[in-house]
């Protein structure tokens, strides 16, 4: 048995789980938020308890030190030497990284080089990695990339119809995201189908504040909705998803903005927030819809329509599919969105059981017995995938 720390570091946060492997038991989990501000938030869950404190967290290094000290102080671990490995989520690995790997200086340098493709994520991941390296210098650190799962896409799926030298010189192509989640959900779905993974065709809908759809055949990604960056694909909490690229130059001219400013709006002020005029949070938009606000209903209808566009095209691309899976915050919790999507997919022989769809539980089948394609809700577990890869790569 080994204790593995799974880490997802953001620019001002550190999410973590401490797992007992190979049992995959969560010993403790939590998040440190507001790092670098006057007052931080440290939420810790362990032994059925949830505790919240408000320490000063000047940097990620202090956050990691406090986390490790707290684990010892509360007896969650008796000695830090019990932690056998640390696995770090990294959003962008480009074409360079084909698998998870042990951290060394060359790896950190390459993650930094790829920051142009994930400017909000990769630099923060490096900060988290270096903080844990400093705190646990003898413990192997492993990086697990969101993009690796999508490296099995064929050229026809990942290439854009652009001057080919843009791909050769600058790596302009589809990379995808949420790969760790798509991998976990598709593998778990195969278990629920009682079929070997190699014999399955599965469409995974990771619907959170960030959202992406993947076509998975035999456990391998064949296509995914996010592209060079997470802006491509379906509408999300604050992201527009696909649109005519000339919208950028058009708005630049109309509002005297730079291209960077318009792209920032497409990333941070569009999607649910932009259409509804309310919020990027599905709960707030749902409340507006239930109160009869047209733009809130329109927000969900636009997203459902775009999701169905992808699902239907992936159904054809895969030559059929065994199951469609809903995961992440909205996929797991927004029942009216699932119902909206399923009804639009009725021409494929899909039938949703509305009673099962309304049931408040975690993992479940929500399609009827005579549905030609099964519908599942499968809560994602990226931390388990990170822990599994950490054990595999570090040979723990």
mmCIF file of C-alpha atoms in Angstrom:
data_model
loop_
_atom_site.group_PDB
_atom_site.id
_atom_site.type_symbol
_atom_site.label_atom_id
_atom_site.label_comp_id
_atom_site.label_asym_id
_atom_site.label_seq_id
_atom_site.Cartn_x
_atom_site.Cartn_y
_atom_site.Cartn_z
ATOM 1 C CA UNK A 1 0.000 0.000 0.000
ATOM 2 C CA UNK A 2 1.250 3.494 -0.813
ATOM 3 C CA UNK A 3 -0.019 7.008 -0.159
ATOM 4 C CA UNK A 4 -0.121 9.163 -3.294
ATOM 5 C CA UNK A 5 -0.857 12.895 -3.433
ATOM 6 C CA UNK A 6 -2.810 13.984 -6.515
ATOM 7 C CA UNK A 7 -2.461 17.721 -7.161
ATOM 8 C CA UNK A 8 -4.146 20.244 -9.434
ATOM 9 C CA UNK A 9 -2.488 23.638 -8.974
ATOM 10 C CA UNK A 10 -4.092 26.795 -10.323
ATOM 11 C CA UNK A 11 -2.766 30.352 -10.397
ATOM 12 C CA UNK A 12 -4.149 31.029 -6.896
ATOM 13 C CA UNK A 13 -5.203 27.584 -5.702
ATOM 14 C CA UNK A 14 -4.095 24.035 -4.940
ATOM 15 C CA UNK A 15 -6.649 21.223 -5.154
ATOM 16 C CA UNK A 16 -5.496 17.906 -3.746
ATOM 17 C CA UNK A 17 -6.400 14.367 -2.776
ATOM 18 C CA UNK A 18 -4.333 11.964 -0.708
ATOM 19 C CA UNK A 19 -5.140 8.418 -1.806
ATOM 20 C CA UNK A 20 -4.220 4.980 -0.549
ATOM 21 C CA UNK A 21 -3.098 2.952 -3.550
ATOM 22 C CA UNK A 22 -3.833 0.520 -5.083
ATOM 23 C CA UNK A 23 -7.110 0.456 -3.107
ATOM 24 C CA UNK A 24 -7.862 3.971 -4.455
ATOM 25 C CA UNK A 25 -9.245 5.018 -1.081
ATOM 26 C CA UNK A 26 -9.401 8.775 -0.458
ATOM 27 C CA UNK A 27 -7.685 9.501 2.874
ATOM 28 C CA UNK A 28 -8.023 13.273 2.688
ATOM 29 C CA UNK A 29 -8.948 15.912 0.125
ATOM 30 C CA UNK A 30 -9.377 19.635 -0.104
ATOM 31 C CA UNK A 31 -8.398 22.900 -1.663
ATOM 32 C CA UNK A 32 -6.327 25.943 -0.842
ATOM 33 C CA UNK A 33 -7.767 29.099 -2.409
ATOM 34 C CA UNK A 34 -6.926 32.792 -2.619
ATOM 35 C CA UNK A 35 -3.180 32.160 -2.542
ATOM 36 C CA UNK A 36 -1.363 35.492 -2.712
ATOM 37 C CA UNK A 37 -4.255 37.508 -1.277
ATOM 38 C CA UNK A 38 -4.635 38.948 2.205
ATOM 39 C CA UNK A 39 -6.692 36.025 3.474
ATOM 40 C CA UNK A 40 -6.673 32.519 2.055
ATOM 41 C CA UNK A 41 -9.169 29.677 2.392
ATOM 42 C CA UNK A 42 -8.047 26.166 3.334
ATOM 43 C CA UNK A 43 -10.749 23.497 3.130
ATOM 44 C CA UNK A 44 -9.825 20.009 4.345
ATOM 45 C CA UNK A 45 -11.970 16.869 4.336
ATOM 46 C CA UNK A 46 -10.911 13.721 6.221
ATOM 47 C CA UNK A 47 -12.482 11.001 8.375
ATOM 48 C CA UNK A 48 -15.977 12.253 7.582
ATOM 49 C CA UNK A 49 -15.137 15.789 8.724
ATOM 50 C CA UNK A 50 -14.896 19.047 6.822
ATOM 51 C CA UNK A 51 -12.835 21.910 8.227
ATOM 52 C CA UNK A 52 -12.292 25.410 6.865
ATOM 53 C CA UNK A 53 -9.637 27.862 8.018
ATOM 54 C CA UNK A 54 -8.481 31.231 6.692
ATOM 55 C CA UNK A 55 -4.676 31.313 6.778
ATOM 56 C CA UNK A 56 -2.422 33.815 5.058
ATOM 57 C CA UNK A 57 -0.984 32.037 2.008
ATOM 58 C CA UNK A 58 1.571 34.372 0.381
ATOM 59 C CA UNK A 59 2.745 31.783 -2.179
ATOM 60 C CA UNK A 60 2.129 28.201 -3.259
ATOM 61 C CA UNK A 61 5.256 27.155 -1.329
ATOM 62 C CA UNK A 62 3.715 28.302 1.962
ATOM 63 C CA UNK A 63 0.463 26.614 0.986
ATOM 64 C CA UNK A 64 2.189 23.272 0.393
ATOM 65 C CA UNK A 65 4.131 23.571 3.659
ATOM 66 C CA UNK A 66 0.909 24.279 5.581
ATOM 67 C CA UNK A 67 -0.877 21.390 3.861
ATOM 68 C CA UNK A 68 1.851 18.890 4.738
ATOM 69 C CA UNK A 69 2.159 20.224 8.295
ATOM 70 C CA UNK A 70 -1.612 19.889 8.741
ATOM 71 C CA UNK A 71 -1.598 16.303 7.496
ATOM 72 C CA UNK A 72 0.981 15.456 10.166
ATOM 73 C CA UNK A 73 -0.600 17.533 12.926
ATOM 74 C CA UNK A 74 -4.000 15.875 12.487
ATOM 75 C CA UNK A 75 -2.521 12.399 12.275
ATOM 76 C CA UNK A 76 -3.663 11.902 8.689
ATOM 77 C CA UNK A 77 -0.079 10.827 8.097
ATOM 78 C CA UNK A 78 2.299 10.118 10.961
ATOM 79 C CA UNK A 79 5.367 10.910 8.886
ATOM 80 C CA UNK A 80 5.718 12.672 5.536
ATOM 81 C CA UNK A 81 7.838 9.718 4.409
ATOM 82 C CA UNK A 82 4.535 7.828 4.108
ATOM 83 C CA UNK A 83 3.840 9.861 0.945
ATOM 84 C CA UNK A 84 5.369 7.733 -1.807
ATOM 85 C CA UNK A 85 4.662 9.964 -4.798
ATOM 86 C CA UNK A 86 3.056 13.201 -5.967
ATOM 87 C CA UNK A 87 1.124 13.383 -9.230
ATOM 88 C CA UNK A 88 0.438 16.737 -10.881
ATOM 89 C CA UNK A 89 -2.242 17.574 -13.432
ATOM 90 C CA UNK A 90 -0.860 19.613 -16.343
ATOM 91 C CA UNK A 91 -3.276 20.953 -18.953
ATOM 92 C CA UNK A 92 -1.060 21.239 -22.025
ATOM 93 C CA UNK A 93 1.581 18.738 -23.118
ATOM 94 C CA UNK A 94 1.450 19.549 -26.834
ATOM 95 C CA UNK A 95 2.682 16.869 -29.215
ATOM 96 C CA UNK A 96 5.854 16.469 -27.169
ATOM 97 C CA UNK A 97 4.392 14.440 -24.311
ATOM 98 C CA UNK A 98 2.830 11.127 -25.353
ATOM 99 C CA UNK A 99 2.460 9.811 -21.800
ATOM 100 C CA UNK A 100 2.743 10.882 -18.187
ATOM 101 C CA UNK A 101 6.340 11.173 -17.013
ATOM 102 C CA UNK A 102 8.663 11.795 -14.089
ATOM 103 C CA UNK A 103 9.531 15.421 -13.442
ATOM 104 C CA UNK A 104 13.015 16.713 -14.149
ATOM 105 C CA UNK A 105 14.365 20.085 -15.246
ATOM 106 C CA UNK A 106 13.918 19.261 -18.933
ATOM 107 C CA UNK A 107 10.258 18.396 -18.352
ATOM 108 C CA UNK A 108 9.629 21.641 -16.467
ATOM 109 C CA UNK A 109 11.347 23.593 -19.235
ATOM 110 C CA UNK A 110 9.135 21.936 -21.858
ATOM 111 C CA UNK A 111 5.944 22.626 -19.865
ATOM 112 C CA UNK A 112 7.021 26.261 -19.719
ATOM 113 C CA UNK A 113 7.642 26.318 -23.493
ATOM 114 C CA UNK A 114 4.097 25.065 -24.050
ATOM 115 C CA UNK A 115 2.599 27.799 -21.874
ATOM 116 C CA UNK A 116 1.581 29.795 -24.962
ATOM 117 C CA UNK A 117 -1.034 27.090 -25.578
ATOM 118 C CA UNK A 118 -2.323 27.235 -21.979
ATOM 119 C CA UNK A 119 -1.215 30.579 -20.514
ATOM 120 C CA UNK A 120 -3.608 30.422 -17.551
ATOM 121 C CA UNK A 121 -2.714 26.861 -16.622
ATOM 122 C CA UNK A 122 0.813 25.674 -17.418
ATOM 123 C CA UNK A 123 2.664 28.403 -15.464
ATOM 124 C CA UNK A 124 0.491 27.683 -12.408
ATOM 125 C CA UNK A 125 1.177 23.957 -12.706
ATOM 126 C CA UNK A 126 4.928 24.641 -12.702
ATOM 127 C CA UNK A 127 4.586 26.688 -9.514
ATOM 128 C CA UNK A 128 2.762 23.791 -7.853
ATOM 129 C CA UNK A 129 5.301 21.230 -9.024
ATOM 130 C CA UNK A 130 8.226 23.270 -7.739
ATOM 131 C CA UNK A 131 6.517 23.878 -4.392
ATOM 132 C CA UNK A 132 6.104 20.134 -3.827
ATOM 133 C CA UNK A 133 9.643 19.453 -5.063
ATOM 134 C CA UNK A 134 10.944 21.827 -2.415
ATOM 135 C CA UNK A 135 8.765 20.382 0.337
ATOM 136 C CA UNK A 136 9.311 16.701 -0.561
ATOM 137 C CA UNK A 137 12.688 16.595 -2.335
ATOM 138 C CA UNK A 138 13.117 12.810 -2.081
ATOM 139 C CA UNK A 139 9.638 11.944 -3.342
ATOM 140 C CA UNK A 140 9.112 11.211 -7.066
ATOM 141 C CA UNK A 141 6.971 13.813 -8.828
ATOM 142 C CA UNK A 142 4.941 12.757 -11.867
ATOM 143 C CA UNK A 143 3.133 14.966 -14.392
ATOM 144 C CA UNK A 144 -0.130 13.784 -15.958
ATOM 145 C CA UNK A 145 -1.217 15.733 -19.048
ATOM 146 C CA UNK A 146 -4.802 16.524 -20.080
ATOM 147 C CA UNK A 147 -3.704 16.331 -23.720
ATOM 148 C CA UNK A 148 -2.103 12.862 -23.712
ATOM 149 C CA UNK A 149 -5.386 10.958 -24.034
ATOM 150 C CA UNK A 150 -6.171 12.875 -27.216
ATOM 151 C CA UNK A 151 -2.851 12.048 -28.894
ATOM 152 C CA UNK A 152 -4.486 9.019 -30.559
ATOM 153 C CA UNK A 153 -6.647 11.238 -32.788
ATOM 154 C CA UNK A 154 -5.936 10.659 -36.495
ATOM 155 C CA UNK A 155 -4.573 13.533 -38.579
ATOM 156 C CA UNK A 156 -7.930 14.153 -40.201
ATOM 157 C CA UNK A 157 -9.387 14.875 -36.756
ATOM 158 C CA UNK A 158 -6.633 16.994 -35.212
ATOM 159 C CA UNK A 159 -5.513 19.032 -38.241
ATOM 160 C CA UNK A 160 -7.079 22.351 -39.255
ATOM 161 C CA UNK A 161 -7.498 23.349 -42.910
ATOM 162 C CA UNK A 162 -4.866 26.091 -42.601
ATOM 163 C CA UNK A 163 -1.484 26.697 -44.246
ATOM 164 C CA UNK A 164 0.391 23.523 -43.317
ATOM 165 C CA UNK A 165 3.468 25.459 -42.284
ATOM 166 C CA UNK A 166 1.493 26.899 -39.323
ATOM 167 C CA UNK A 167 1.335 23.364 -37.994
ATOM 168 C CA UNK A 168 4.981 22.661 -38.792
ATOM 169 C CA UNK A 169 6.339 25.941 -37.371
ATOM 170 C CA UNK A 170 3.971 26.703 -34.521
ATOM 171 C CA UNK A 171 2.131 23.483 -33.711
ATOM 172 C CA UNK A 172 -1.285 24.864 -34.666
ATOM 173 C CA UNK A 173 -3.628 21.859 -34.383
ATOM 174 C CA UNK A 174 -6.314 20.432 -32.133
ATOM 175 C CA UNK A 175 -4.961 19.218 -28.774
ATOM 176 C CA UNK A 176 -8.113 18.843 -26.688
ATOM 177 C CA UNK A 177 -8.449 19.015 -22.918
ATOM 178 C CA UNK A 178 -10.059 17.153 -19.994
ATOM 179 C CA UNK A 179 -8.282 14.041 -21.281
ATOM 180 C CA UNK A 180 -7.815 12.559 -17.815
ATOM 181 C CA UNK A 181 -11.564 12.816 -17.222
ATOM 182 C CA UNK A 182 -12.491 11.394 -20.635
ATOM 183 C CA UNK A 183 -10.154 8.443 -20.045
ATOM 184 C CA UNK A 184 -11.574 7.671 -16.603
ATOM 185 C CA UNK A 185 -15.209 7.926 -17.689
ATOM 186 C CA UNK A 186 -14.794 5.846 -20.854
ATOM 187 C CA UNK A 187 -12.980 3.100 -18.924
ATOM 188 C CA UNK A 188 -15.611 3.090 -16.191
ATOM 189 C CA UNK A 189 -18.370 3.024 -18.811
ATOM 190 C CA UNK A 190 -16.877 -0.121 -20.355
ATOM 191 C CA UNK A 191 -17.095 -1.771 -16.933
ATOM 192 C CA UNK A 192 -20.754 -0.760 -16.601
ATOM 193 C CA UNK A 193 -21.451 -2.128 -20.081
ATOM 194 C CA UNK A 194 -19.741 -5.401 -19.097
ATOM 195 C CA UNK A 195 -17.717 -5.233 -22.282
ATOM 196 C CA UNK A 196 -13.964 -5.293 -22.895
ATOM 197 C CA UNK A 197 -12.760 -1.703 -23.353
ATOM 198 C CA UNK A 198 -11.307 -2.626 -26.759
ATOM 199 C CA UNK A 199 -14.799 -3.513 -28.010
ATOM 200 C CA UNK A 200 -16.549 -0.286 -26.988
ATOM 201 C CA UNK A 201 -17.620 2.888 -28.765
ATOM 202 C CA UNK A 202 -18.382 5.623 -26.235
ATOM 203 C CA UNK A 203 -19.150 9.345 -26.416
ATOM 204 C CA UNK A 204 -18.175 11.256 -23.278
ATOM 205 C CA UNK A 205 -19.780 14.609 -22.459
ATOM 206 C CA UNK A 206 -17.646 16.399 -19.853
ATOM 207 C CA UNK A 207 -19.970 19.278 -19.005
ATOM 208 C CA UNK A 208 -18.614 21.643 -16.403
ATOM 209 C CA UNK A 209 -17.814 25.333 -16.421
ATOM 210 C CA UNK A 210 -15.346 24.181 -19.043
ATOM 211 C CA UNK A 211 -16.882 21.542 -21.304
ATOM 212 C CA UNK A 212 -15.791 19.114 -24.005
ATOM 213 C CA UNK A 213 -17.072 16.090 -25.913
ATOM 214 C CA UNK A 214 -14.951 13.120 -26.985
ATOM 215 C CA UNK A 215 -15.446 10.159 -29.306
ATOM 216 C CA UNK A 216 -13.709 7.124 -27.802
ATOM 217 C CA UNK A 217 -13.287 3.812 -29.621
ATOM 218 C CA UNK A 218 -11.582 0.863 -27.994
ATOM 219 C CA UNK A 219 -10.396 3.128 -25.197
ATOM 220 C CA UNK A 220 -8.677 5.474 -27.670
ATOM 221 C CA UNK A 221 -9.715 9.039 -28.443
ATOM 222 C CA UNK A 222 -10.744 9.466 -32.067
ATOM 223 C CA UNK A 223 -11.910 13.084 -31.861
ATOM 224 C CA UNK A 224 -12.636 15.769 -29.294
ATOM 225 C CA UNK A 225 -14.331 19.158 -29.308
ATOM 226 C CA UNK A 226 -11.700 21.417 -27.722
ATOM 227 C CA UNK A 227 -8.928 22.551 -30.015
ATOM 228 C CA UNK A 228 -5.646 24.441 -29.954
ATOM 229 C CA UNK A 229 -6.989 25.951 -26.734
ATOM 230 C CA UNK A 230 -10.070 25.261 -24.569
ATOM 231 C CA UNK A 231 -11.962 28.023 -26.418
ATOM 232 C CA UNK A 232 -12.993 25.749 -29.284
ATOM 233 C CA UNK A 233 -16.049 23.515 -29.065
ATOM 234 C CA UNK A 234 -19.381 23.939 -27.303
ATOM 235 C CA UNK A 235 -20.443 27.037 -25.324
ATOM 236 C CA UNK A 236 -19.311 26.915 -21.675
ATOM 237 C CA UNK A 237 -19.575 28.971 -18.507
ATOM 238 C CA UNK A 238 -17.698 31.970 -19.908
ATOM 239 C CA UNK A 239 -16.347 30.635 -23.242
ATOM 240 C CA UNK A 240 -18.114 31.117 -26.562
ATOM 241 C CA UNK A 241 -17.135 27.860 -28.198
ATOM 242 C CA UNK A 242 -17.088 27.746 -32.014
ATOM 243 C CA UNK A 243 -17.827 30.857 -34.045
ATOM 244 C CA UNK A 244 -16.813 32.487 -37.304
ATOM 245 C CA UNK A 245 -13.189 33.647 -36.790
ATOM 246 C CA UNK A 246 -13.968 36.947 -38.514
ATOM 247 C CA UNK A 247 -16.092 37.893 -35.491
ATOM 248 C CA UNK A 248 -12.762 38.854 -33.904
ATOM 249 C CA UNK A 249 -11.710 41.332 -36.591
ATOM 250 C CA UNK A 250 -15.302 42.599 -36.944
ATOM 251 C CA UNK A 251 -15.592 43.470 -33.233
ATOM 252 C CA UNK A 252 -12.053 44.884 -33.234
ATOM 253 C CA UNK A 253 -13.170 47.385 -35.883
ATOM 254 C CA UNK A 254 -16.567 48.133 -34.325
ATOM 255 C CA UNK A 255 -15.368 48.629 -30.748
ATOM 256 C CA UNK A 256 -11.764 49.715 -31.323
ATOM 257 C CA UNK A 257 -10.366 46.715 -29.470
ATOM 258 C CA UNK A 258 -7.289 44.578 -30.061
ATOM 259 C CA UNK A 259 -7.585 40.964 -31.117
ATOM 260 C CA UNK A 260 -6.285 39.936 -27.693
ATOM 261 C CA UNK A 261 -9.013 41.949 -25.997
ATOM 262 C CA UNK A 262 -11.743 40.334 -28.094
ATOM 263 C CA UNK A 263 -10.357 36.838 -27.536
ATOM 264 C CA UNK A 264 -10.314 37.582 -23.811
ATOM 265 C CA UNK A 265 -14.033 38.454 -24.026
ATOM 266 C CA UNK A 266 -14.697 35.208 -25.894
ATOM 267 C CA UNK A 267 -12.874 33.342 -23.113
ATOM 268 C CA UNK A 268 -14.136 35.162 -20.033
ATOM 269 C CA UNK A 269 -17.348 37.042 -20.806
ATOM 270 C CA UNK A 270 -19.195 34.820 -23.259
ATOM 271 C CA UNK A 271 -20.930 31.438 -22.994
ATOM 272 C CA UNK A 272 -23.531 31.199 -20.231
ATOM 273 C CA UNK A 273 -22.512 34.596 -18.880
ATOM 274 C CA UNK A 274 -22.651 36.357 -22.233
ATOM 275 C CA UNK A 275 -25.950 34.950 -23.482
ATOM 276 C CA UNK A 276 -27.904 34.960 -20.232
ATOM 277 C CA UNK A 277 -26.545 38.286 -18.989
ATOM 278 C CA UNK A 278 -26.876 36.703 -15.557
ATOM 279 C CA UNK A 279 -24.072 34.396 -14.531
ATOM 280 C CA UNK A 280 -21.614 31.744 -15.656
ATOM 281 C CA UNK A 281 -23.081 29.363 -13.056
ATOM 282 C CA UNK A 282 -25.670 26.889 -14.372
ATOM 283 C CA UNK A 283 -27.590 27.094 -11.092
ATOM 284 C CA UNK A 284 -28.164 30.827 -11.510
ATOM 285 C CA UNK A 285 -29.107 30.438 -15.173
ATOM 286 C CA UNK A 286 -31.496 27.611 -14.268
ATOM 287 C CA UNK A 287 -33.186 29.870 -11.703
ATOM 288 C CA UNK A 288 -33.571 32.548 -14.390
ATOM 289 C CA UNK A 289 -35.019 30.024 -16.834
ATOM 290 C CA UNK A 290 -37.516 28.792 -14.238
ATOM 291 C CA UNK A 291 -38.517 32.425 -13.628
ATOM 292 C CA UNK A 292 -39.378 32.717 -17.322
ATOM 293 C CA UNK A 293 -36.352 34.680 -18.536
ATOM 294 C CA UNK A 294 -35.977 34.018 -22.267
ATOM 295 C CA UNK A 295 -32.209 34.552 -22.438
ATOM 296 C CA UNK A 296 -31.606 31.999 -19.688
ATOM 297 C CA UNK A 297 -33.623 29.359 -21.530
ATOM 298 C CA UNK A 298 -31.853 30.341 -24.756
ATOM 299 C CA UNK A 299 -28.489 29.780 -23.049
ATOM 300 C CA UNK A 300 -29.289 26.133 -22.343
ATOM 301 C CA UNK A 301 -30.910 25.614 -25.752
ATOM 302 C CA UNK A 302 -27.827 26.916 -27.566
ATOM 303 C CA UNK A 303 -25.533 24.667 -25.572
ATOM 304 C CA UNK A 304 -27.790 21.611 -25.922
ATOM 305 C CA UNK A 305 -28.010 22.151 -29.684
ATOM 306 C CA UNK A 306 -24.217 22.401 -30.024
ATOM 307 C CA UNK A 307 -23.665 19.347 -27.813
ATOM 308 C CA UNK A 308 -26.056 17.360 -30.002
ATOM 309 C CA UNK A 309 -24.219 18.578 -33.117
ATOM 310 C CA UNK A 310 -21.035 16.978 -31.774
ATOM 311 C CA UNK A 311 -22.663 13.825 -30.405
ATOM 312 C CA UNK A 312 -24.493 13.134 -33.672
ATOM 313 C CA UNK A 313 -21.388 13.694 -35.777
ATOM 314 C CA UNK A 314 -19.316 11.463 -33.462
ATOM 315 C CA UNK A 315 -22.007 8.777 -33.680
ATOM 316 C CA UNK A 316 -21.523 8.730 -37.444
ATOM 317 C CA UNK A 317 -17.721 9.011 -37.190
ATOM 318 C CA UNK A 318 -17.542 6.010 -34.842
ATOM 319 C CA UNK A 319 -20.052 4.045 -36.899
ATOM 320 C CA UNK A 320 -22.500 3.924 -34.006
ATOM 321 C CA UNK A 321 -21.921 3.894 -30.262
ATOM 322 C CA UNK A 322 -22.729 1.819 -27.198
ATOM 323 C CA UNK A 323 -23.191 4.603 -24.693
ATOM 324 C CA UNK A 324 -23.221 8.349 -24.085
ATOM 325 C CA UNK A 325 -21.856 9.445 -20.711
ATOM 326 C CA UNK A 326 -22.522 12.655 -18.798
ATOM 327 C CA UNK A 327 -19.917 13.815 -16.302
ATOM 328 C CA UNK A 328 -18.535 16.878 -14.452
ATOM 329 C CA UNK A 329 -20.566 19.523 -12.611
ATOM 330 C CA UNK A 330 -23.354 20.174 -15.107
ATOM 331 C CA UNK A 331 -23.292 16.729 -16.666
ATOM 332 C CA UNK A 332 -23.801 15.149 -13.263
ATOM 333 C CA UNK A 333 -26.219 17.676 -11.746
ATOM 334 C CA UNK A 334 -28.248 19.622 -14.324
ATOM 335 C CA UNK A 335 -31.066 17.203 -15.098
ATOM 336 C CA UNK A 336 -32.976 19.506 -17.440
ATOM 337 C CA UNK A 337 -29.887 19.888 -19.656
ATOM 338 C CA UNK A 338 -29.502 16.100 -19.922
ATOM 339 C CA UNK A 339 -33.202 15.798 -20.767
ATOM 340 C CA UNK A 340 -32.927 18.542 -23.406
ATOM 341 C CA UNK A 341 -29.972 16.764 -25.030
ATOM 342 C CA UNK A 342 -31.562 13.314 -24.917
ATOM 343 C CA UNK A 343 -34.810 14.484 -26.514
ATOM 344 C CA UNK A 344 -32.883 16.079 -29.373
ATOM 345 C CA UNK A 345 -31.067 12.762 -29.899
ATOM 346 C CA UNK A 346 -34.309 10.775 -30.208
ATOM 347 C CA UNK A 347 -33.759 10.174 -33.980
ATOM 348 C CA UNK A 348 -30.806 7.949 -33.000
ATOM 349 C CA UNK A 349 -33.179 5.715 -31.040
ATOM 350 C CA UNK A 350 -32.206 7.238 -27.707
ATOM 351 C CA UNK A 351 -34.824 7.166 -24.959
ATOM 352 C CA UNK A 352 -34.232 8.734 -21.562
ATOM 353 C CA UNK A 353 -36.017 7.503 -18.444
ATOM 354 C CA UNK A 354 -37.172 10.780 -16.909
ATOM 355 C CA UNK A 355 -37.655 9.241 -13.473
ATOM 356 C CA UNK A 356 -34.109 7.854 -13.414
ATOM 357 C CA UNK A 357 -32.823 11.167 -14.776
ATOM 358 C CA UNK A 358 -34.477 12.975 -11.835
ATOM 359 C CA UNK A 359 -33.112 10.579 -9.212
ATOM 360 C CA UNK A 360 -30.536 12.112 -6.892
ATOM 361 C CA UNK A 361 -27.700 9.598 -6.804
ATOM 362 C CA UNK A 362 -24.234 9.370 -8.215
ATOM 363 C CA UNK A 363 -23.386 6.835 -10.899
ATOM 364 C CA UNK A 364 -26.443 5.562 -12.738
ATOM 365 C CA UNK A 365 -28.074 4.453 -15.975
ATOM 366 C CA UNK A 366 -30.699 6.987 -17.121
ATOM 367 C CA UNK A 367 -31.890 5.467 -20.398
ATOM 368 C CA UNK A 368 -34.872 3.150 -20.855
ATOM 369 C CA UNK A 369 -34.486 -0.581 -21.461
ATOM 370 C CA UNK A 370 -35.421 -0.184 -25.129
ATOM 371 C CA UNK A 371 -33.090 2.744 -25.803
ATOM 372 C CA UNK A 372 -30.732 1.856 -28.673
ATOM 373 C CA UNK A 373 -27.891 3.697 -26.942
ATOM 374 C CA UNK A 374 -27.372 3.617 -23.182
ATOM 375 C CA UNK A 375 -27.136 6.916 -21.277
ATOM 376 C CA UNK A 376 -25.039 7.024 -18.118
ATOM 377 C CA UNK A 377 -24.175 9.560 -15.469
ATOM 378 C CA UNK A 378 -20.625 8.763 -14.354
ATOM 379 C CA UNK A 379 -18.992 11.157 -11.865
ATOM 380 C CA UNK A 380 -15.467 11.821 -13.056
ATOM 381 C CA UNK A 381 -12.436 11.088 -10.902
ATOM 382 C CA UNK A 382 -9.366 12.739 -12.353
ATOM 383 C CA UNK A 383 -7.481 12.379 -9.066
ATOM 384 C CA UNK A 384 -7.675 8.583 -9.224
ATOM 385 C CA UNK A 385 -6.280 8.658 -12.751
ATOM 386 C CA UNK A 386 -3.440 10.914 -11.607
ATOM 387 C CA UNK A 387 -2.696 8.545 -8.711
ATOM 388 C CA UNK A 388 -2.767 5.495 -11.001
ATOM 389 C CA UNK A 389 -0.306 7.100 -13.408
ATOM 390 C CA UNK A 390 1.928 8.210 -10.541
ATOM 391 C CA UNK A 391 2.154 4.624 -9.289
ATOM 392 C CA UNK A 392 2.780 3.327 -12.832
ATOM 393 C CA UNK A 393 5.368 5.879 -13.908
ATOM 394 C CA UNK A 394 7.267 6.061 -10.590
ATOM 395 C CA UNK A 395 7.069 2.251 -10.233
ATOM 396 C CA UNK A 396 5.741 2.547 -6.686
#
